[in-house]
Short mmCIF file of C-alpha atoms in Angstrom, two decimals:
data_model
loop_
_atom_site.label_atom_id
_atom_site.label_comp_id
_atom_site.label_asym_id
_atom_site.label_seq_id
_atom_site.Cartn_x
_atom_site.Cartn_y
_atom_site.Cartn_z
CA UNK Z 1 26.43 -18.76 0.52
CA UNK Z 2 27.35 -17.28 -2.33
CA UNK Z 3 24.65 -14.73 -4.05
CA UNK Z 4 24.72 -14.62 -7.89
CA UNK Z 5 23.00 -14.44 -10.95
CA UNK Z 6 19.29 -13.10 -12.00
CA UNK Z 7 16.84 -13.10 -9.05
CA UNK Z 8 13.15 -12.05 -9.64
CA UNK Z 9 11.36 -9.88 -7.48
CA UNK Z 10 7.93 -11.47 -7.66
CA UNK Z 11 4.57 -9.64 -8.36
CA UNK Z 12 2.04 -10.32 -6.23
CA UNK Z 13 -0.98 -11.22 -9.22
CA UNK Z 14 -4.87 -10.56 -7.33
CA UNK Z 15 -7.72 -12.20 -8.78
CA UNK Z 16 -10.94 -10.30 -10.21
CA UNK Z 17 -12.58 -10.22 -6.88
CA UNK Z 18 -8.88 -8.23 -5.23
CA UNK Z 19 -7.87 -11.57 -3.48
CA UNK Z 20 -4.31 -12.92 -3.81
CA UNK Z 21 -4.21 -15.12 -6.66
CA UNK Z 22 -2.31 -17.86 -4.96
CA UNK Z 23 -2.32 -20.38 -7.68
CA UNK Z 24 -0.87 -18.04 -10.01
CA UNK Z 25 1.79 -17.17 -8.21
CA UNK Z 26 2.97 -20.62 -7.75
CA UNK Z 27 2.82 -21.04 -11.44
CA UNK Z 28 4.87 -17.52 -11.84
CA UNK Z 29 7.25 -18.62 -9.28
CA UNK Z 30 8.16 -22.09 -11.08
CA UNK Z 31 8.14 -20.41 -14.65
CA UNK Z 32 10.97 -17.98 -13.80
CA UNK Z 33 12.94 -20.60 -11.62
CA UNK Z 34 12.72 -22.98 -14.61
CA UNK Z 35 13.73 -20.16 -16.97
CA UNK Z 36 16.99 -20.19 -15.21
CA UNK Z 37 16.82 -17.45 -12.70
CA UNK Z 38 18.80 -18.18 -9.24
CA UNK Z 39 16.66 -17.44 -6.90
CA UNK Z 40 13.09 -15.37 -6.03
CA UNK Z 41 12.66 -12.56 -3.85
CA UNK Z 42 9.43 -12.40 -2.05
CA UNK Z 43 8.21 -9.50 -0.96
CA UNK Z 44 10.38 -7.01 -2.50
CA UNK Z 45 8.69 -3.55 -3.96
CA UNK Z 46 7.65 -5.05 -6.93
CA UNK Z 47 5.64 -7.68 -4.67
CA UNK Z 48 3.84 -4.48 -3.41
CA UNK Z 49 3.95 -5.33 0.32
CA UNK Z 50 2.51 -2.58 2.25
CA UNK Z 51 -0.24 -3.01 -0.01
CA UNK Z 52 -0.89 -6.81 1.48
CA UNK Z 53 -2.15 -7.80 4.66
CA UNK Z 54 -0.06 -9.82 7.14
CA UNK Z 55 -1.79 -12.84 6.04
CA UNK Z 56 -1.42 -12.04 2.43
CA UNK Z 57 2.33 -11.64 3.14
CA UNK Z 58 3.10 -15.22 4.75
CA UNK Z 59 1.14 -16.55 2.06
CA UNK Z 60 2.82 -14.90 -0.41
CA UNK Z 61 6.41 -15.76 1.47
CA UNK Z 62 5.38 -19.67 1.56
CA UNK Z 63 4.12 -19.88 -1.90
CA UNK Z 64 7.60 -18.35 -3.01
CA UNK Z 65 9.17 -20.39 -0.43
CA UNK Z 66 7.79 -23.70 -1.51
CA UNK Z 67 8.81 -23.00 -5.35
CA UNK Z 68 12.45 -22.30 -4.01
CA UNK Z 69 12.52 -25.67 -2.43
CA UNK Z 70 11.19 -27.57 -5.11
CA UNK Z 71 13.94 -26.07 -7.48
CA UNK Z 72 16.59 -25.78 -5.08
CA UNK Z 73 17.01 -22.16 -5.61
CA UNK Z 74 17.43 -19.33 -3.36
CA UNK Z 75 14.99 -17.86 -1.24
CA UNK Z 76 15.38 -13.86 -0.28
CA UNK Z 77 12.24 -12.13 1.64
CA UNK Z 78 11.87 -8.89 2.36
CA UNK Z 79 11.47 -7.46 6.05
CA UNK Z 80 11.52 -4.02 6.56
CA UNK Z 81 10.19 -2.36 9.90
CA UNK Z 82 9.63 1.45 10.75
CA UNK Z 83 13.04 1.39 13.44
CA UNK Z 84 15.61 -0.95 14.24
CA UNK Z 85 13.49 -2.51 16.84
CA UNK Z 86 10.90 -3.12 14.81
CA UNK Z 87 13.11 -4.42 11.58
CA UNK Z 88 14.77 -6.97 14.43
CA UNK Z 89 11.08 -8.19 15.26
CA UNK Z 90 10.72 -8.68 11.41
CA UNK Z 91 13.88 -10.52 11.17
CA UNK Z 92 13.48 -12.91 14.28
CA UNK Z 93 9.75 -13.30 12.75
CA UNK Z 94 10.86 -14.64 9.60
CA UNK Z 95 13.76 -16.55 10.40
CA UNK Z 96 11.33 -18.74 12.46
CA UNK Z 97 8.75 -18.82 9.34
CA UNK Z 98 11.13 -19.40 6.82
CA UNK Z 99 14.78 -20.26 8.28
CA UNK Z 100 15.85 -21.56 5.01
CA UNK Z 101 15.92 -18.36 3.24
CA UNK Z 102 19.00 -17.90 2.16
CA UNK Z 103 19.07 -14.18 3.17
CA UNK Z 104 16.73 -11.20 4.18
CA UNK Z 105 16.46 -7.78 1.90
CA UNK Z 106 16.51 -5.06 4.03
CA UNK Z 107 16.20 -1.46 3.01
CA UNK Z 108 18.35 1.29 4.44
CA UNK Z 109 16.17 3.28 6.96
CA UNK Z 110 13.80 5.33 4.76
CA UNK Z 111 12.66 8.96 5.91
CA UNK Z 112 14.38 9.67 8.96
CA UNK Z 113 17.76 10.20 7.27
CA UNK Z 114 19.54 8.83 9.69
CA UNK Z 115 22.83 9.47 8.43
CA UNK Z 116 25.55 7.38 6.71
CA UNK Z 117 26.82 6.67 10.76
CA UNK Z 118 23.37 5.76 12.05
CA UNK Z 119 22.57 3.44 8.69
CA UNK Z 120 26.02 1.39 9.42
CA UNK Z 121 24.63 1.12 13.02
CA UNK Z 122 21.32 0.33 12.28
CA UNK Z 123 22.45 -2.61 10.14
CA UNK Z 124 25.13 -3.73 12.40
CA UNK Z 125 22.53 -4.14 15.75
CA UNK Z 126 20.48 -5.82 12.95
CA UNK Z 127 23.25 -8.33 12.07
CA UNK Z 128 23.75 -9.17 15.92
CA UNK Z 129 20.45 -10.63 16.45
CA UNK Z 130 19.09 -11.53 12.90
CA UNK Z 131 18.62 -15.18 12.06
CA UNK Z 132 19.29 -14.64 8.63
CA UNK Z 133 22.20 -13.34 6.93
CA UNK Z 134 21.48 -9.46 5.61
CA UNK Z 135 21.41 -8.13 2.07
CA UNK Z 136 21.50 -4.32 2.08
CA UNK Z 137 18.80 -2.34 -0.16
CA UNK Z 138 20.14 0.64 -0.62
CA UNK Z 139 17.78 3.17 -2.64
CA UNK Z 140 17.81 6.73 -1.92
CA UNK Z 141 15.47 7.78 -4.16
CA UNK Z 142 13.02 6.06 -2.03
CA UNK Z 143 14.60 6.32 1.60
CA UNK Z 144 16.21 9.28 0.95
CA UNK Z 145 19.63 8.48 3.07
CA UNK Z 146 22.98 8.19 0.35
CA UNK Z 147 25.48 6.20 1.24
CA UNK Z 148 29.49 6.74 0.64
CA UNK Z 149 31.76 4.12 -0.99
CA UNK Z 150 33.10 4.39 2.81
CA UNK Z 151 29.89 3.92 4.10
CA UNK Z 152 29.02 1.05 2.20
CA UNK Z 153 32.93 -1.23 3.04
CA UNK Z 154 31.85 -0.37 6.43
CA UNK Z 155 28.46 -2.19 6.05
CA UNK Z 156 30.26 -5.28 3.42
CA UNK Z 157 32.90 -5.98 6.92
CA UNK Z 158 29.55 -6.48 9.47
CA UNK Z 159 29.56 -9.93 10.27
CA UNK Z 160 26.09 -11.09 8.64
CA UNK Z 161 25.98 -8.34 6.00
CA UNK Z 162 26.38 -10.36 2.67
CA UNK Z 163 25.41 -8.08 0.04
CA UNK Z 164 23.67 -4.65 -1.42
CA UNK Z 165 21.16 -4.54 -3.79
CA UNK Z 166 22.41 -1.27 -5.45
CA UNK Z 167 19.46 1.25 -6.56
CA UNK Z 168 20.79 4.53 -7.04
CA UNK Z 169 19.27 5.38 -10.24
CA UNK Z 170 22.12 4.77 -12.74
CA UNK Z 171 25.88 3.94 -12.67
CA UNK Z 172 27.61 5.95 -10.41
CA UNK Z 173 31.06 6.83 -9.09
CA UNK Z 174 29.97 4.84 -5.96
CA UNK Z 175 29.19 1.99 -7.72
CA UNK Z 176 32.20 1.67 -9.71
CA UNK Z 177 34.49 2.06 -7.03
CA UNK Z 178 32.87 -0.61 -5.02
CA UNK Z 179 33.11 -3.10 -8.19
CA UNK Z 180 36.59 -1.83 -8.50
CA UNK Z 181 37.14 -3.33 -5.41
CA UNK Z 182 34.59 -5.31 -3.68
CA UNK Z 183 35.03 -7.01 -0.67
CA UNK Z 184 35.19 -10.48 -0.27
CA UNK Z 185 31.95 -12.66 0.22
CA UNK Z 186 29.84 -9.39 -0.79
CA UNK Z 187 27.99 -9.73 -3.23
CA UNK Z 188 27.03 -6.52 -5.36
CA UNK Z 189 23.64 -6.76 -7.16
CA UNK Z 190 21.71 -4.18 -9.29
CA UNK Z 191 18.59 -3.08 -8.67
CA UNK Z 192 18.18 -1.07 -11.79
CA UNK Z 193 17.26 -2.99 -14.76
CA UNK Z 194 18.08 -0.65 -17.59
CA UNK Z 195 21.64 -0.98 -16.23
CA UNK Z 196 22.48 -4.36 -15.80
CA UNK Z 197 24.49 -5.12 -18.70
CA UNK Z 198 27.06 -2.18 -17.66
CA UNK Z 199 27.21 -3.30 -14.23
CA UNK Z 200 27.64 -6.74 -15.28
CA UNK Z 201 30.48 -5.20 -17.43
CA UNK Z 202 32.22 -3.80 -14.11
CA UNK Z 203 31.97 -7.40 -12.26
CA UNK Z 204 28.38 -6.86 -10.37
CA UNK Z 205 27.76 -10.55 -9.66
CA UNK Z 206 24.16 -9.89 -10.87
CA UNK Z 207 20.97 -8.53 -10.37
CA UNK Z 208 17.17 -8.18 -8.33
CA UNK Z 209 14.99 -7.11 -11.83
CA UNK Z 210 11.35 -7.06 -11.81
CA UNK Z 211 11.66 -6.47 -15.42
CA UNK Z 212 13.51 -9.96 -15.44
CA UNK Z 213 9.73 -11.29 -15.02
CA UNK Z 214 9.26 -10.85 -18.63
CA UNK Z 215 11.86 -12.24 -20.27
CA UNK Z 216 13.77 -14.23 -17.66
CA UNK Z 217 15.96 -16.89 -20.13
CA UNK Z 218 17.44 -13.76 -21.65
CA UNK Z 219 18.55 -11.60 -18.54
CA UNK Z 220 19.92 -15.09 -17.48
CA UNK Z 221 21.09 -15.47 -20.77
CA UNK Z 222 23.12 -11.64 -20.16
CA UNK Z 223 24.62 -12.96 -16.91
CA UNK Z 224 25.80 -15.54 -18.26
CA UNK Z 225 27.92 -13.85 -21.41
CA UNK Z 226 29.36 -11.36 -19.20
CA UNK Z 227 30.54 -14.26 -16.93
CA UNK Z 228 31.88 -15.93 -19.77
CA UNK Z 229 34.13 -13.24 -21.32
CA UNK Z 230 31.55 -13.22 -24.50
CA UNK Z 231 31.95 -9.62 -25.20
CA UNK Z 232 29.99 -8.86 -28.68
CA UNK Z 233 26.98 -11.35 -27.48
CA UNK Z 234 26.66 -9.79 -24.45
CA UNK Z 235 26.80 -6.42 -26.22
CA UNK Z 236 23.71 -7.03 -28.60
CA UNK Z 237 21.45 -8.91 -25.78
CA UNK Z 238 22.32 -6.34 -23.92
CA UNK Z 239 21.05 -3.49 -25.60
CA UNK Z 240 17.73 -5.10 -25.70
CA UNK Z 241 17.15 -5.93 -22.61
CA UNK Z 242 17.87 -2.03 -21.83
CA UNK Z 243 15.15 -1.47 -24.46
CA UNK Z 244 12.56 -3.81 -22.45
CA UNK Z 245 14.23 -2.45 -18.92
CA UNK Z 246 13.12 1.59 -19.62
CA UNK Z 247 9.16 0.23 -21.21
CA UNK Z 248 9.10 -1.98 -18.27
CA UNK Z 249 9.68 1.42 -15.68
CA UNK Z 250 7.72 3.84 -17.81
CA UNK Z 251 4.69 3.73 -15.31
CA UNK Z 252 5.55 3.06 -11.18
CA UNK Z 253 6.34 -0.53 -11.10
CA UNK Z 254 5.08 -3.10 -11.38
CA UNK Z 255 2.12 -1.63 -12.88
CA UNK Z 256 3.91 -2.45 -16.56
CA UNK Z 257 5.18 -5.50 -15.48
CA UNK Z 258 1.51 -6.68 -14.20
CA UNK Z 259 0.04 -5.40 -17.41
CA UNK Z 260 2.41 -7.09 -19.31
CA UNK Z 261 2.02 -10.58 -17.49
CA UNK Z 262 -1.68 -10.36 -17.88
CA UNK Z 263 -1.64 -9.80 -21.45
CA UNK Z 264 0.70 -12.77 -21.97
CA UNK Z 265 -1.64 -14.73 -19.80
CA UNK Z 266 0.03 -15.67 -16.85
CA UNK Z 267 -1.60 -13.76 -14.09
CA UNK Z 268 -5.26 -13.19 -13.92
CA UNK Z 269 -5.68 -9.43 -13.66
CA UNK Z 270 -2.98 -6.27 -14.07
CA UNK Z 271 -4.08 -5.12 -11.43
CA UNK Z 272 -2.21 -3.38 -8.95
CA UNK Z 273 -3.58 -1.39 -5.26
CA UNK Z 274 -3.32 1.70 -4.24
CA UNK Z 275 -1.92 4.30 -4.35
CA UNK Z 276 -0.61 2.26 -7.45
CA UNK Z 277 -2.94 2.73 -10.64
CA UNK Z 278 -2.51 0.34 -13.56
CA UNK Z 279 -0.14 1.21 -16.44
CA UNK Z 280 -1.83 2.81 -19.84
CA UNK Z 281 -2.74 0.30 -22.37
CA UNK Z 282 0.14 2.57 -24.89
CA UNK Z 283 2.65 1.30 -21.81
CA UNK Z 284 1.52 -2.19 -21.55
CA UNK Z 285 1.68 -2.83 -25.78
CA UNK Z 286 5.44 -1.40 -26.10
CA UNK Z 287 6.60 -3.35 -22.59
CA UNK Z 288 5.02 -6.55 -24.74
CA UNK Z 289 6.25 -5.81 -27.95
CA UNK Z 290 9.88 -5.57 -26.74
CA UNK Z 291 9.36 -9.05 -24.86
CA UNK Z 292 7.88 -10.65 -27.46
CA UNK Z 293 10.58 -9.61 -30.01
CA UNK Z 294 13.04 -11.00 -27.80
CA UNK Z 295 11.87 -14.63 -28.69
CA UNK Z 296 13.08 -13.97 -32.68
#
């Protein structure tokens, strides 16, 4: 299966009395689909999942799940556990929930470091038993484990690895040695919105944006140009989007993105839990600005 294109990494919108607000999601879920995005990802950071209780998370995961089917788009779900054993108990869990997904987003180990020879063998006693191909998350800003160019061929050639979802915090050396060169059937995504349209540029095959929420037609819109060889429109669209990318970041996400989605009227309430605290109201009116300018 072949992973490209714009995939949003769905909020997960609460109600004014702190429940899930199911119904809006649905209608969040079809919006960006119709806007032209490939696929959702449920459960991703920007979903805020260790914020959600197991129930909240299959409901959140068959809500997204549903949408995908209806549009025939792609279905990726988060599952992340403390160890390997536990991540394989997420995996087997959600393959038997949702065995259409098209793939599972799994972060490298977070905190324990493990080291670039203990991530590849994490993954690969993942692969062995998961029911669900693997996309690698790598974001060491958050797990705190980097990875090599090395490191990361060595995950693309497991059998079941399919992809990264690249987070380092800018374009790297890394980075642009893997698009230099990337390995067949592995697909290289961004995970950093303010740097699609360079990655893009290099041959990423696309991108996991929560900031892709707010303006969805357009970041397809960027994928597309690149695709297409259309240099000087991809140029100008995409120095906008980078505009919307950094407002869209300037509080922990989502907390913009929520505001931002509330003021448009789409979900019922910015609000986010914590330790998350909503985004200042300053934040919120520049995010909305930018996305509303984007439509002239």
């Amino acid at each position: 299966m072949e992973f490209k294109g714009i995939y949003v990494p769905l909020v997960t919108p609460f109600a004014a009395d702190g429940a899930v607000a199911l119904d809006a999601l649905e209608k969040l879920a079809h919006e960006v689909l119709d806007a032209g995005a490939a696929g959702l990802v449920a459960l991703g950071t920007t979903g805020e999942p260790a914020a959600l209780t197991a129930a909240e998370r299959d409901a959140v995961v068959d809500v997204a799940a549903a949408a995908c089917a209806a549009r025939g788009a792609q279905l990726v779900v988060g599952a992340t556990g403390g160890d390997t054993r536990a991540t394989a108990e997420a995996l087997a869990a959600l393959g038997a929930r949702v065995p259409q997904a098209a793939a599972a987003l799994v972060t490298v180990p977070s905190f324990v470091r493990p080291g670039e020879a203990g991530t590849v063998a994490h993954f690969r006693a993942l692969a062995a038993g998961s029911p669900l191909p693997l996309l690698v998350y790598h974001i060491p800003y958050r797990t705190g484990q980097e990875l090599s160019t090395a490191a990361l061929r060595e995950l693309a050639a497991i059998d079941g690895v399919v992809g990264v979802k690249y987070a380092t915090g800018g374009l790297d050396g890394t980075a642009a040695e893997l698009l230099a060169d990337t390995p067949e059937g592995f697909a290289f995504l961004t995970g950093e919105d303010a740097f699609l349209a360079p990655m893009l540029a290099l041959g990423a095959a696309g991108g996991i944006l929560a900031s892709a929420h707010l303006a969805t037609g357009r970041f397809v819109e960027l994928a597309q140009a690149w695709q297409a060889g259309d240099v000087d429109r991809a140029r100008a669209l995409g120095h906008r989007l980078t505009g919307l990318a950094l407002a869209a970041f300037a509080a922990p996400n989502p907390a913009v993105t929520k505001g931002v989605l509330h003021a448009q009227g789409r979900i019922p309430t910015p609000d986010v839990r914590l330790p998350l605290l909503p985004a200042g109201r300053a934040e919120v009116e520049a995010a909305a600005a930018l996305a509303s300018g984007l439509d002239r």
